[in-house]
PDB file of C-alpha atoms in Angstrom:
ATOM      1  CA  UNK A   1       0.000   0.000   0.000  1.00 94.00           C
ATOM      2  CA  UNK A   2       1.538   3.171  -1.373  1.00 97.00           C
ATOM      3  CA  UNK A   3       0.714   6.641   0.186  1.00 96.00           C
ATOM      4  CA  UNK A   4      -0.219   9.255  -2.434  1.00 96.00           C
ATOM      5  CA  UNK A   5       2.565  11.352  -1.350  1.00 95.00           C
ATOM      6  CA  UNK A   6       5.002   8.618  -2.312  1.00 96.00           C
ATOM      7  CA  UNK A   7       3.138   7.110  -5.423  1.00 97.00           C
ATOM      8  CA  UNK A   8       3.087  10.624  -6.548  1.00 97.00           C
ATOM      9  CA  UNK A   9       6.666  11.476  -6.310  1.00 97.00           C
ATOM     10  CA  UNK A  10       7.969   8.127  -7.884  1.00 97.00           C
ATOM     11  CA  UNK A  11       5.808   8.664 -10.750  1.00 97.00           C
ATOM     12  CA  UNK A  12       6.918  12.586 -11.164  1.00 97.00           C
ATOM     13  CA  UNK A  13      10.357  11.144 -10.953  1.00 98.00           C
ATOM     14  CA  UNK A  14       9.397   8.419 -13.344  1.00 98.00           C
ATOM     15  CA  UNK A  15       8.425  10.631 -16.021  1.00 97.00           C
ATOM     16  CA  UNK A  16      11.605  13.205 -15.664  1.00 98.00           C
ATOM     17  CA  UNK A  17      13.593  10.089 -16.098  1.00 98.00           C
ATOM     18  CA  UNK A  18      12.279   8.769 -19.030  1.00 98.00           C
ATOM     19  CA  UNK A  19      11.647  12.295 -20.747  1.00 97.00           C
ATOM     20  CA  UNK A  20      14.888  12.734 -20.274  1.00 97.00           C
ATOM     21  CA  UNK A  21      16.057   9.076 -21.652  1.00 97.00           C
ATOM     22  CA  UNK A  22      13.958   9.840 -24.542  1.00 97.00           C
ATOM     23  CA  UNK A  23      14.619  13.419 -25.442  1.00 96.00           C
ATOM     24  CA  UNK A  24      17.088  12.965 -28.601  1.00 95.00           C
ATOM     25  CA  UNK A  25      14.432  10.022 -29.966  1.00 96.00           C
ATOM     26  CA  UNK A  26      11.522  13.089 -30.075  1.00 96.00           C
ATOM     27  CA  UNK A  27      13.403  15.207 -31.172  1.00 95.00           C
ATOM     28  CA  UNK A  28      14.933  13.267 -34.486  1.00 95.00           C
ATOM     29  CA  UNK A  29      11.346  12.351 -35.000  1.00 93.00           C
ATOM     30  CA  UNK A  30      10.011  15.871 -34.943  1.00 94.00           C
ATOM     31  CA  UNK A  31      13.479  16.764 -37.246  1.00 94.00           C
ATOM     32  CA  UNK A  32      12.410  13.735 -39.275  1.00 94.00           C
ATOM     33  CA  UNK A  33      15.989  12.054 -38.291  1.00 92.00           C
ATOM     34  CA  UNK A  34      17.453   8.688 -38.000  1.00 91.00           C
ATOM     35  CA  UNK A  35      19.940   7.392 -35.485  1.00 93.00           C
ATOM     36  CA  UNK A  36      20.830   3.737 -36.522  1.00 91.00           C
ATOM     37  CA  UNK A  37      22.002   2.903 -33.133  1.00 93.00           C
ATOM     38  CA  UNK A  38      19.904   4.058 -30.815  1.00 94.00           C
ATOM     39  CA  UNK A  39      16.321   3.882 -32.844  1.00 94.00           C
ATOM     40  CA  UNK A  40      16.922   0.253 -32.725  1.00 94.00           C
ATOM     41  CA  UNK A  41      15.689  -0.044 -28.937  1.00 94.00           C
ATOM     42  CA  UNK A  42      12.392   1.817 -29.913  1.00 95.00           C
ATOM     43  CA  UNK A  43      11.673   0.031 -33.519  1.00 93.00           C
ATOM     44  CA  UNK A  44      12.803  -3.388 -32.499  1.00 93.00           C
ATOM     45  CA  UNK A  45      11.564  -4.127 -29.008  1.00 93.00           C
ATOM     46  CA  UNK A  46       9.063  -1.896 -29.612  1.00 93.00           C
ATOM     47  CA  UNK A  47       8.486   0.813 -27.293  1.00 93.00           C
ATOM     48  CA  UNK A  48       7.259   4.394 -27.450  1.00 94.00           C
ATOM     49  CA  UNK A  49       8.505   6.846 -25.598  1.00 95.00           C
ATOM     50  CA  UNK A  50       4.713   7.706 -23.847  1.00 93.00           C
ATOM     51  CA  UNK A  51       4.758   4.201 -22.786  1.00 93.00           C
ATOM     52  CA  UNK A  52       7.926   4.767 -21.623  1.00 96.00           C
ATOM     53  CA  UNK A  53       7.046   7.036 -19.558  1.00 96.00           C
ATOM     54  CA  UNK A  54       4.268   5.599 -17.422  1.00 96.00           C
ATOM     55  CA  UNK A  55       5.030   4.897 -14.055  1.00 98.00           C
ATOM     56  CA  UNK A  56       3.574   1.321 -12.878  1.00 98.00           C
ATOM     57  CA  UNK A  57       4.309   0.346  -8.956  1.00 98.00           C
ATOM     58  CA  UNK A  58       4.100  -3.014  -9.873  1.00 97.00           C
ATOM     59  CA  UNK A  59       2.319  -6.127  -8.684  1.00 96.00           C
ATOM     60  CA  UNK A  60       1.028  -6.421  -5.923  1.00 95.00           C
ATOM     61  CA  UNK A  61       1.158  -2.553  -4.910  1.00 97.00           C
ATOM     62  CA  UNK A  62      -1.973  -0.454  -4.051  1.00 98.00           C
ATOM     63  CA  UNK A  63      -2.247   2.634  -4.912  1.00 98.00           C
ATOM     64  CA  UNK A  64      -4.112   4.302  -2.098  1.00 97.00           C
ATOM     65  CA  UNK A  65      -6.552   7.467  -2.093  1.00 95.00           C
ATOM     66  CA  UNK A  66      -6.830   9.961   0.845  1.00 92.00           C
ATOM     67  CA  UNK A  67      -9.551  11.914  -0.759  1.00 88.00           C
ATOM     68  CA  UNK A  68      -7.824  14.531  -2.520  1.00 92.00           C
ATOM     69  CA  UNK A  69      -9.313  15.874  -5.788  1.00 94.00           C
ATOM     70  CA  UNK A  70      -6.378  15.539  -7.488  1.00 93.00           C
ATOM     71  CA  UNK A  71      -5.231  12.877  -6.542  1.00 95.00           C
ATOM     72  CA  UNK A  72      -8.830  10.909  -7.068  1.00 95.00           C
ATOM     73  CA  UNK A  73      -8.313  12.141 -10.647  1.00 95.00           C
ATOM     74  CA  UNK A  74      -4.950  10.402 -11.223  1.00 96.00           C
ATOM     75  CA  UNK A  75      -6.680   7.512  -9.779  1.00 97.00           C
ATOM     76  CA  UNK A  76      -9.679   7.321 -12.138  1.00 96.00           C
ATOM     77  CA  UNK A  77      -7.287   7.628 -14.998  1.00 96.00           C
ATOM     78  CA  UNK A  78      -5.218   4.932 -13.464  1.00 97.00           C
ATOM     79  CA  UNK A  79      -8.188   2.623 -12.962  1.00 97.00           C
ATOM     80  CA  UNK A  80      -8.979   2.898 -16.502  1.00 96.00           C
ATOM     81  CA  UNK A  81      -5.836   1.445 -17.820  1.00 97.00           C
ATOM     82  CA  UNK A  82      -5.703  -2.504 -19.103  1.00 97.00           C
ATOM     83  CA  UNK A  83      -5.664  -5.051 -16.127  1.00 97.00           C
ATOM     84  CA  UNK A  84      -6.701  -1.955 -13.435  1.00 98.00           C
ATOM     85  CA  UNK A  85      -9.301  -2.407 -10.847  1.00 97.00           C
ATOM     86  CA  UNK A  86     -10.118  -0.257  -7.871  1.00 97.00           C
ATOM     87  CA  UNK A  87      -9.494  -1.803  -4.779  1.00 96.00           C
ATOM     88  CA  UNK A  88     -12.875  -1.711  -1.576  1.00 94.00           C
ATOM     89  CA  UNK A  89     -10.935   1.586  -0.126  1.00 92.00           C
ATOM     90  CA  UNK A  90     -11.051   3.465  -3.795  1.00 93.00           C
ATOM     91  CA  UNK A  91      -7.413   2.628  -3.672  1.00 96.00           C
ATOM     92  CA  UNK A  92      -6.228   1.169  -7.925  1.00 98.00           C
ATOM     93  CA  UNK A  93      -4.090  -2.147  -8.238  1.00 98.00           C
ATOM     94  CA  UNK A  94      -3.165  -4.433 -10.964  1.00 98.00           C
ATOM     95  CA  UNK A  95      -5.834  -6.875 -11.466  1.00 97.00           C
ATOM     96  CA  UNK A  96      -3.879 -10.017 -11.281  1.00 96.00           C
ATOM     97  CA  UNK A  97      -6.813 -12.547 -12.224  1.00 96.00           C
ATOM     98  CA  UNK A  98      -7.215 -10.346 -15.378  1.00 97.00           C
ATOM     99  CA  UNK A  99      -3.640 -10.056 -15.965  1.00 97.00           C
ATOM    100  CA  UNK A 100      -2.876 -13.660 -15.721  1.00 97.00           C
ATOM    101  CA  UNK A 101      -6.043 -14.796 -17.956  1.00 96.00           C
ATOM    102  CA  UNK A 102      -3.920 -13.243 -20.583  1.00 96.00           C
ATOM    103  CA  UNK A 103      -0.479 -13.310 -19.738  1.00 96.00           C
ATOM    104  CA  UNK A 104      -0.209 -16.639 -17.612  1.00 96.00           C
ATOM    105  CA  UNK A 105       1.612 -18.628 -20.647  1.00 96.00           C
ATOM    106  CA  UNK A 106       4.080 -15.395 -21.664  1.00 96.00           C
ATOM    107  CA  UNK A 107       5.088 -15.222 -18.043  1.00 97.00           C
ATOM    108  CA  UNK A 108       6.129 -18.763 -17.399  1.00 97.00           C
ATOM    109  CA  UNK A 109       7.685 -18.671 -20.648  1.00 97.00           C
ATOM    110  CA  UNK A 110       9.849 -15.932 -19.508  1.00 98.00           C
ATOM    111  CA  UNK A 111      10.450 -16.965 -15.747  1.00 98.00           C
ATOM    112  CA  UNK A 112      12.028 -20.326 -17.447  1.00 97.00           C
ATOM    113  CA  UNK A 113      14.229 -18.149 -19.427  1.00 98.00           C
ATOM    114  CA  UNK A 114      15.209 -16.004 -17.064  1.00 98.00           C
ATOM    115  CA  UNK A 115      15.846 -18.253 -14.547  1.00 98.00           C
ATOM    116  CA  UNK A 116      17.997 -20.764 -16.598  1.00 98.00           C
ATOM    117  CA  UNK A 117      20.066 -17.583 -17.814  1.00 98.00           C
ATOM    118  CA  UNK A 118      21.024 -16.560 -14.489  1.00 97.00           C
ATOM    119  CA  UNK A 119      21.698 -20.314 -13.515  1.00 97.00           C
ATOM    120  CA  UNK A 120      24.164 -20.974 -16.791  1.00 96.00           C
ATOM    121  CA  UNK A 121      27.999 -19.589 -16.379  1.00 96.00           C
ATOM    122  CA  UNK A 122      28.513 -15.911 -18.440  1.00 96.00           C
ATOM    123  CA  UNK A 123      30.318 -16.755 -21.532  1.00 93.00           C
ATOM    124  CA  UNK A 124      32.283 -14.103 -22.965  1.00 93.00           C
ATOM    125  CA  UNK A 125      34.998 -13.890 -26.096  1.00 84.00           C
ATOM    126  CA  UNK A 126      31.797 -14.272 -29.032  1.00 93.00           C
ATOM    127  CA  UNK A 127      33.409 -10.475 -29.960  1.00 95.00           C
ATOM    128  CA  UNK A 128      30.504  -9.699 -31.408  1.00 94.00           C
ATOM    129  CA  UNK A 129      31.068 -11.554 -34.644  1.00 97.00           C
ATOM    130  CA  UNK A 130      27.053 -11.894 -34.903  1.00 96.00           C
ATOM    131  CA  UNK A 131      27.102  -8.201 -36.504  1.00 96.00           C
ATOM    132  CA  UNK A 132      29.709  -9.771 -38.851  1.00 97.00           C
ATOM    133  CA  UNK A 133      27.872 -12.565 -39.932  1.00 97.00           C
ATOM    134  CA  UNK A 134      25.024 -10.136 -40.712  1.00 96.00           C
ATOM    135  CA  UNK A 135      27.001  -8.812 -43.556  1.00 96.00           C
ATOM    136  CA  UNK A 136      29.252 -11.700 -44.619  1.00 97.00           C
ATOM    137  CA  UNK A 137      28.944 -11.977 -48.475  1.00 96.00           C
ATOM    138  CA  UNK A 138      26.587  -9.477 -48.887  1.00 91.00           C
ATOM    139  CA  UNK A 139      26.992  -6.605 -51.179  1.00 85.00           C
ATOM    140  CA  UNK A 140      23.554  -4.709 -49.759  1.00 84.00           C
ATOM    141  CA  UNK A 141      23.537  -3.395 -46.237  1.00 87.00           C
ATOM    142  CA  UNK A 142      20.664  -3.353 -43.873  1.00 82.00           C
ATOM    143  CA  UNK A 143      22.679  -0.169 -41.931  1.00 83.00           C
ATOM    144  CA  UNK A 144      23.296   2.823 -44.574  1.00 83.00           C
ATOM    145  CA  UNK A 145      27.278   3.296 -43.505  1.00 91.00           C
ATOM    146  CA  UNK A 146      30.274   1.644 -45.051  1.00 94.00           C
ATOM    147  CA  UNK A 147      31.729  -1.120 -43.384  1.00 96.00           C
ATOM    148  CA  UNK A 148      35.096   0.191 -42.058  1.00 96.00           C
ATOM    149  CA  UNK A 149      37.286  -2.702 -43.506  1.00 97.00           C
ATOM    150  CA  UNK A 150      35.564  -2.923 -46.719  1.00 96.00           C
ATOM    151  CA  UNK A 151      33.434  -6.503 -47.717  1.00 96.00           C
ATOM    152  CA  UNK A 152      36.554  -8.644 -48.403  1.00 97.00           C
ATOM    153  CA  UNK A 153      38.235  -7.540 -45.216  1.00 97.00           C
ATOM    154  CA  UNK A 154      35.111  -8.220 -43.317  1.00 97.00           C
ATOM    155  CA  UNK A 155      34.670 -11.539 -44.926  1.00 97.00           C
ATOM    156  CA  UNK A 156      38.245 -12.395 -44.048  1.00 97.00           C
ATOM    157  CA  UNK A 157      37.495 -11.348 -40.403  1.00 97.00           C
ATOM    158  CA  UNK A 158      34.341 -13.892 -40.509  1.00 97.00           C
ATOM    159  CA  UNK A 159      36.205 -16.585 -41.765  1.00 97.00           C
ATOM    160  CA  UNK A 160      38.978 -16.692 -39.333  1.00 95.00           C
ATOM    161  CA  UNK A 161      37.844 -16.363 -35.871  1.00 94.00           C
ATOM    162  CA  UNK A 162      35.226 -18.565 -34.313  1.00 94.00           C
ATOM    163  CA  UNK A 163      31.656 -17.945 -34.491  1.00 96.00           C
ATOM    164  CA  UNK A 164      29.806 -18.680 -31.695  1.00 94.00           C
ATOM    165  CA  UNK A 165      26.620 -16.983 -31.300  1.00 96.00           C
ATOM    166  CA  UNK A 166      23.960 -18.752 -28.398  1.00 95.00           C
ATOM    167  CA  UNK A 167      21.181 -15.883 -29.320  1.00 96.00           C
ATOM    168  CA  UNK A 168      18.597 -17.151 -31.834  1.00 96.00           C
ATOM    169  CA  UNK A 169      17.513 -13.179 -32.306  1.00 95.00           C
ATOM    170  CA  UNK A 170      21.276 -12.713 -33.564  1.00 95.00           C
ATOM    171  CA  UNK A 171      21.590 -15.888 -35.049  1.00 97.00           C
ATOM    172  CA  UNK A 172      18.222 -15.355 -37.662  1.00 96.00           C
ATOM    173  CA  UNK A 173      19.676 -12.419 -38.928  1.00 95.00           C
ATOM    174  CA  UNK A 174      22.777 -14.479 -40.042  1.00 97.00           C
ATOM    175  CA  UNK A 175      23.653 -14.207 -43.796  1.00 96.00           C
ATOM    176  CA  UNK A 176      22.951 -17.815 -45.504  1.00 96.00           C
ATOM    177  CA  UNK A 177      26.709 -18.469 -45.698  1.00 97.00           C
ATOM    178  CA  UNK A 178      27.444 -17.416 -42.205  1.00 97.00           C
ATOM    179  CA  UNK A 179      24.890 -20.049 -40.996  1.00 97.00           C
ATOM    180  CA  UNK A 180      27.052 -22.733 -41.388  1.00 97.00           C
ATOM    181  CA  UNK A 181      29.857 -20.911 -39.872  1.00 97.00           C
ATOM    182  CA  UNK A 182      28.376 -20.955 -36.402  1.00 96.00           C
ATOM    183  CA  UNK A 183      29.216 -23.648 -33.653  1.00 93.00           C
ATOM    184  CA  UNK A 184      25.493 -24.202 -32.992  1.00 93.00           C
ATOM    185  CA  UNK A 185      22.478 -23.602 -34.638  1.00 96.00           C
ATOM    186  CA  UNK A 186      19.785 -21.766 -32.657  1.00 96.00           C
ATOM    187  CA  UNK A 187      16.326 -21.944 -32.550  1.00 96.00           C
ATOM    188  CA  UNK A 188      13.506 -20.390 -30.700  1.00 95.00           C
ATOM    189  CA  UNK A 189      12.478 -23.604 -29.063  1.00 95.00           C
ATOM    190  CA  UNK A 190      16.145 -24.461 -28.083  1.00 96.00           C
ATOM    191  CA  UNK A 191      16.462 -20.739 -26.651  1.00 96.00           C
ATOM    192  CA  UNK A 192      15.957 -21.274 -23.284  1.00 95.00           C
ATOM    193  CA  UNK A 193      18.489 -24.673 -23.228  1.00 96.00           C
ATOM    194  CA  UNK A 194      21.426 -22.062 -24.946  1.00 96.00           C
ATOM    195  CA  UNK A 195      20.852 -18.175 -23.144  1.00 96.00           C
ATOM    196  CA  UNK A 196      23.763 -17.163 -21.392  1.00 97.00           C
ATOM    197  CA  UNK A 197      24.417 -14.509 -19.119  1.00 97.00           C
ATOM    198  CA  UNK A 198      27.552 -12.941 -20.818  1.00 97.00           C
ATOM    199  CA  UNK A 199      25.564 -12.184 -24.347  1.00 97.00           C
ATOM    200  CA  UNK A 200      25.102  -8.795 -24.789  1.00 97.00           C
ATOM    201  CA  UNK A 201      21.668  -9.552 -26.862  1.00 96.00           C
ATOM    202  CA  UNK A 202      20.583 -11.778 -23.640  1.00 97.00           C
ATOM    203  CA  UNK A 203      21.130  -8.894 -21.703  1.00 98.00           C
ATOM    204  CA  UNK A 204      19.586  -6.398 -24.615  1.00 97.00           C
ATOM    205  CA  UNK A 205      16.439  -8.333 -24.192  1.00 98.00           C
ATOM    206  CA  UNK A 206      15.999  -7.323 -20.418  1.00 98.00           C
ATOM    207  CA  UNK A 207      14.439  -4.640 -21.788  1.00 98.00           C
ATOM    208  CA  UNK A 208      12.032  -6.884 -23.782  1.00 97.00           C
ATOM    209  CA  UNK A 209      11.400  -8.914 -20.594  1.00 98.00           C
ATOM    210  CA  UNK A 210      10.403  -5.584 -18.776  1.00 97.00           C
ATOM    211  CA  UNK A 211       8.307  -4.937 -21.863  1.00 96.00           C
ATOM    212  CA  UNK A 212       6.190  -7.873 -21.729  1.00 96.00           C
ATOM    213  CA  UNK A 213       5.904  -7.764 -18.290  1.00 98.00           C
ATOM    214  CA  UNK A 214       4.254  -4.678 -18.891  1.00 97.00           C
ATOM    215  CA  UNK A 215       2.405  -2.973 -15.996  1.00 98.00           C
ATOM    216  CA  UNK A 216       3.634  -5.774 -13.637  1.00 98.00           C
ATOM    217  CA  UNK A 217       6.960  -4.526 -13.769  1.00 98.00           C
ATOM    218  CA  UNK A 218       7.755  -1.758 -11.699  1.00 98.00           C
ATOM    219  CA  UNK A 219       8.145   1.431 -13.664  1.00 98.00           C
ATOM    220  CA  UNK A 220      12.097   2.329 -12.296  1.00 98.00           C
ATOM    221  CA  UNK A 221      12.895  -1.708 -13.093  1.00 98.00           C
ATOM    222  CA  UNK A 222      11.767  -0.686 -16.789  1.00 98.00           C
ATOM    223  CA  UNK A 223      14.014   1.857 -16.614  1.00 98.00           C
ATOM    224  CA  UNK A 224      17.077   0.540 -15.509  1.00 98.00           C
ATOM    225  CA  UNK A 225      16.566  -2.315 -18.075  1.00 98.00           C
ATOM    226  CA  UNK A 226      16.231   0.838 -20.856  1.00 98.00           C
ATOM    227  CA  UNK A 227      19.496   2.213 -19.393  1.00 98.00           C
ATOM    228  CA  UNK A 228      21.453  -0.930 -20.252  1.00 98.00           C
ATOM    229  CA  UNK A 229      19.862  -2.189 -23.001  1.00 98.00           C
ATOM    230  CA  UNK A 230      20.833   2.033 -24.797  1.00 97.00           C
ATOM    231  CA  UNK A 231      24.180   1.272 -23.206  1.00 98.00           C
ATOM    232  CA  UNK A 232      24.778  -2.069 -24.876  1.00 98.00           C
ATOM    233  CA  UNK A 233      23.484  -1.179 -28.333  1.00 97.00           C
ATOM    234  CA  UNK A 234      26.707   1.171 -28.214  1.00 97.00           C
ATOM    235  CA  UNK A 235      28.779  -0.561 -27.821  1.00 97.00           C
ATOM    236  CA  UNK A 236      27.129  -3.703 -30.298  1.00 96.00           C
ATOM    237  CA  UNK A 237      27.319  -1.482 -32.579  1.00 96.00           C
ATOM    238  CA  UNK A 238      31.229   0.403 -32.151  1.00 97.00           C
ATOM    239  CA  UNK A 239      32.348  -3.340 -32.288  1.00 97.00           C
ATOM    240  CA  UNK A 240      30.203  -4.407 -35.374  1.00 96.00           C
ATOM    241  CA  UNK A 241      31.894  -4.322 -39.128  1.00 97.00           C
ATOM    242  CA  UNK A 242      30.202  -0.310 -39.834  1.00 96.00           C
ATOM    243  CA  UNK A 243      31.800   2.592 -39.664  1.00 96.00           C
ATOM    244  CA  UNK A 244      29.783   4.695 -37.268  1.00 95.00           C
ATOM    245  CA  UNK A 245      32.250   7.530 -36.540  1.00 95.00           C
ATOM    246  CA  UNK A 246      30.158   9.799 -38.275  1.00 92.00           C
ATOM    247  CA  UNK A 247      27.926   9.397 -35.534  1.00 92.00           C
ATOM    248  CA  UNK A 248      30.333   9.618 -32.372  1.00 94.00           C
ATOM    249  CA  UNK A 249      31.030   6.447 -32.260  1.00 95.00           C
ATOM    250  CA  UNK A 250      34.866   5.295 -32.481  1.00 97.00           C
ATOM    251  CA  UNK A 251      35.538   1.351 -33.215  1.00 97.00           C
ATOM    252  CA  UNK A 252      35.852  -1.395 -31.230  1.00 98.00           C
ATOM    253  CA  UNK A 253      38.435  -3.190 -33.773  1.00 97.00           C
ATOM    254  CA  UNK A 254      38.075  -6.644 -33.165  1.00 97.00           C
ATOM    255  CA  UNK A 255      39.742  -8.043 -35.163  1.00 97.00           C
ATOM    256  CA  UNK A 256      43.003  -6.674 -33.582  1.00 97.00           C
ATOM    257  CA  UNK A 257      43.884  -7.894 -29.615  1.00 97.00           C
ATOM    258  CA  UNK A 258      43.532  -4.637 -28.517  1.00 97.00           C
ATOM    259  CA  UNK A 259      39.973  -4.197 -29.448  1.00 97.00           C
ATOM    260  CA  UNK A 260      39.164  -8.336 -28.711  1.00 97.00           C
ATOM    261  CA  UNK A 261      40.702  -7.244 -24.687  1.00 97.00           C
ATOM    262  CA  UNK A 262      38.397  -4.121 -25.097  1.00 97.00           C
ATOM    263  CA  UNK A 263      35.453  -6.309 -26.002  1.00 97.00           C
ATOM    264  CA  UNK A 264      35.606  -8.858 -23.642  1.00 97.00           C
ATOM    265  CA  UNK A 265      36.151  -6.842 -20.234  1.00 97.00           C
ATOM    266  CA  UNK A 266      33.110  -4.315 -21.506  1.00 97.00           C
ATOM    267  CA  UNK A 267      31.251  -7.343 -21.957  1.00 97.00           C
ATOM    268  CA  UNK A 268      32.059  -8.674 -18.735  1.00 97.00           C
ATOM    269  CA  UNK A 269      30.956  -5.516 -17.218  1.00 98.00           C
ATOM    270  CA  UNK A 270      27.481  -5.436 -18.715  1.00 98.00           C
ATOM    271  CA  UNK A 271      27.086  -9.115 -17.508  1.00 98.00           C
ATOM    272  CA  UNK A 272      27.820  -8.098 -14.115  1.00 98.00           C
ATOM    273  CA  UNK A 273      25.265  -5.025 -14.339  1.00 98.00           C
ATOM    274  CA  UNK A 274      22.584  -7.150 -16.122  1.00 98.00           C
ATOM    275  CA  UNK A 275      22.711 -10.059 -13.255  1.00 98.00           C
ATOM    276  CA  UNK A 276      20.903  -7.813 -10.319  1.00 98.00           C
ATOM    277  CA  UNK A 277      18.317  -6.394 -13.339  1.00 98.00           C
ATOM    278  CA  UNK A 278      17.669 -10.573 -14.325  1.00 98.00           C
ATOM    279  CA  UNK A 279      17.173 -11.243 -10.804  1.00 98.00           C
ATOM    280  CA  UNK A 280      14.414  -8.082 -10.221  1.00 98.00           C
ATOM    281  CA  UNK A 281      12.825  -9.217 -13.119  1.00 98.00           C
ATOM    282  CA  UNK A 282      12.624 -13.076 -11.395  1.00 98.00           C
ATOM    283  CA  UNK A 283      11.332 -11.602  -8.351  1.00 98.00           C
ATOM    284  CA  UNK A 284       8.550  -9.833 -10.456  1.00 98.00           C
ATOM    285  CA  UNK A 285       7.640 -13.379 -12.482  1.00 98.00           C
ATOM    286  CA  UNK A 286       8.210 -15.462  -9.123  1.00 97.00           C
ATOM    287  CA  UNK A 287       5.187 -12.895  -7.334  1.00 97.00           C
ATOM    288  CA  UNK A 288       3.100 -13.321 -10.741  1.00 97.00           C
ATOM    289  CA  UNK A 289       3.071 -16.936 -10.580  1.00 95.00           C
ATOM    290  CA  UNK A 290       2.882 -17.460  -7.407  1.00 92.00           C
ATOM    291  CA  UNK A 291      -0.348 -14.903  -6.659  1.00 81.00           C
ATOM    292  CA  UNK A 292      -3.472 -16.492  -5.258  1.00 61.00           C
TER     293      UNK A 292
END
């Protein structure tokens, strides 16, 4: 049971945050402007930036009323969102009978996930090669930027370190003779038997776990899971084969040991700073499926 004084404030704080996260994506939109890197977590997960934006306690959380106007007005609004119900007090929670009748399957799906993620050791040294297999002997680009070794350089890079992707989302997007290339072959229903905690994609996706949570997850969890996932793409993206100096971004060279070092330990580091996130996210599916 939340006070309005504190519901309130998190959710004024929740909005500042995310207005704030999302700033430079309004404002390209409104310029009719594309950023290649970070677009990707809005077109691809999807989320929009209103969405963003609205707070959720969580499950399990009351939102109480103490008979302000104002803040019975928030609380009508609030009680008129999907999977909202006022509580006997006039207080609004998530319905979780609602939520469950159609969510139930989604969220076991991803408490499995999760769960055998966090369990599995983090594998790191894949350096990002998945990019590189995107483009391997293929003259047309998805990303409108030159690769900064040219096609035959790229290729060359490809062919001579191991590929090694576990994420089926990477793996899909895999040029047909970069398939073969890769030390396993993923699939959506073998997903949750390869996930590993050092992937940056794996840890990418806590934002899509957050996502299809929805208004179970608390709002500053969503948040967090934005913060990493933004920080990630950059550095997915200063390691892949395009040249994205243009856009601030200087290269991760992999294919020299300095930049494979470079790799690695930043990978390591998002692992470590996705593990508490996974676990949040566990405690959130544990309460769903676990609710009376």
């Amino acid at each position: 049971m939340l006070a309005p004084t504190e519901w309130l404030e998190r959710a004024a704080a929740h909005a500042e945050r995310a207005d704030a996260l999302t700033a430079a994506r309004r404002e390209r939109r409104s310029r009719g402007e594309k950023d290649p890197v970070e677009d990707f977590l809005f077109e691809y997960y999807p989320i929009r930036p209103g969405k963003l934006a609205r707070w959720h306690p969580g499950a399990g959380v009351v939102l109480s009323d103490d008979g302000d106007t104002a803040v019975r007005q928030e609380l009508a609004v609030r009680a008129g969102w999907r999977w909202h119900t006022r509580t006997p007090d006039g207080g609004v929670t998530l319905d979780l009978p609602a939520y469950l009748a159609d969510r139930d399957a989604g969220v076991r799906w991803l408490d499995d996930l999760l769960r055998r993620t966090a369990e599995r050791p983090a594998h790191l040294g894949c350096l990002g090669l998945h990019e590189w297999a995107m483009v391997y002997r293929q003259r047309e680009h998805r990303h409108e930027l030159p690769l900064r070794l040219g096609q035959e350089r790229t290729d060359a890079v490809v062919e001579s370190h191991p590929v090694r992707c576990s994420h089926f989302d990477a793996f899909r997007f895999f040029t047909e003779p970069a398939r073969p290339l890769n030390r396993t072959q993923p699939t959506r229903a073998t997903q949750p038997d390869l996930e590993q905690p050092g992937c940056l994609h794996a840890n990418m996706d806590l934002l899509k776990a957050g996502n299809l949570l929805g208004p179970a997850c608390p709002g500053e969890l969503m948040l967090d899971c934005f913060e990493l996932a933004r920080d990630i793409r950059v550095l997915d993206m200063r390691a892949s084969p395009y040249d994205f100096r243009e856009l601030g971004h200087e290269p991760v060279a992999i294919e020299t040991t300095a930049g494979r070092a470079e790799y690695v330990a930043q990978q390591r580091a998002f692992a470590e700073r996705a593990a508490p996130l996974r676990t949040r996210l566990l405690e959130v599916t544990g309460l769903l499926l676990h609710a009376d």
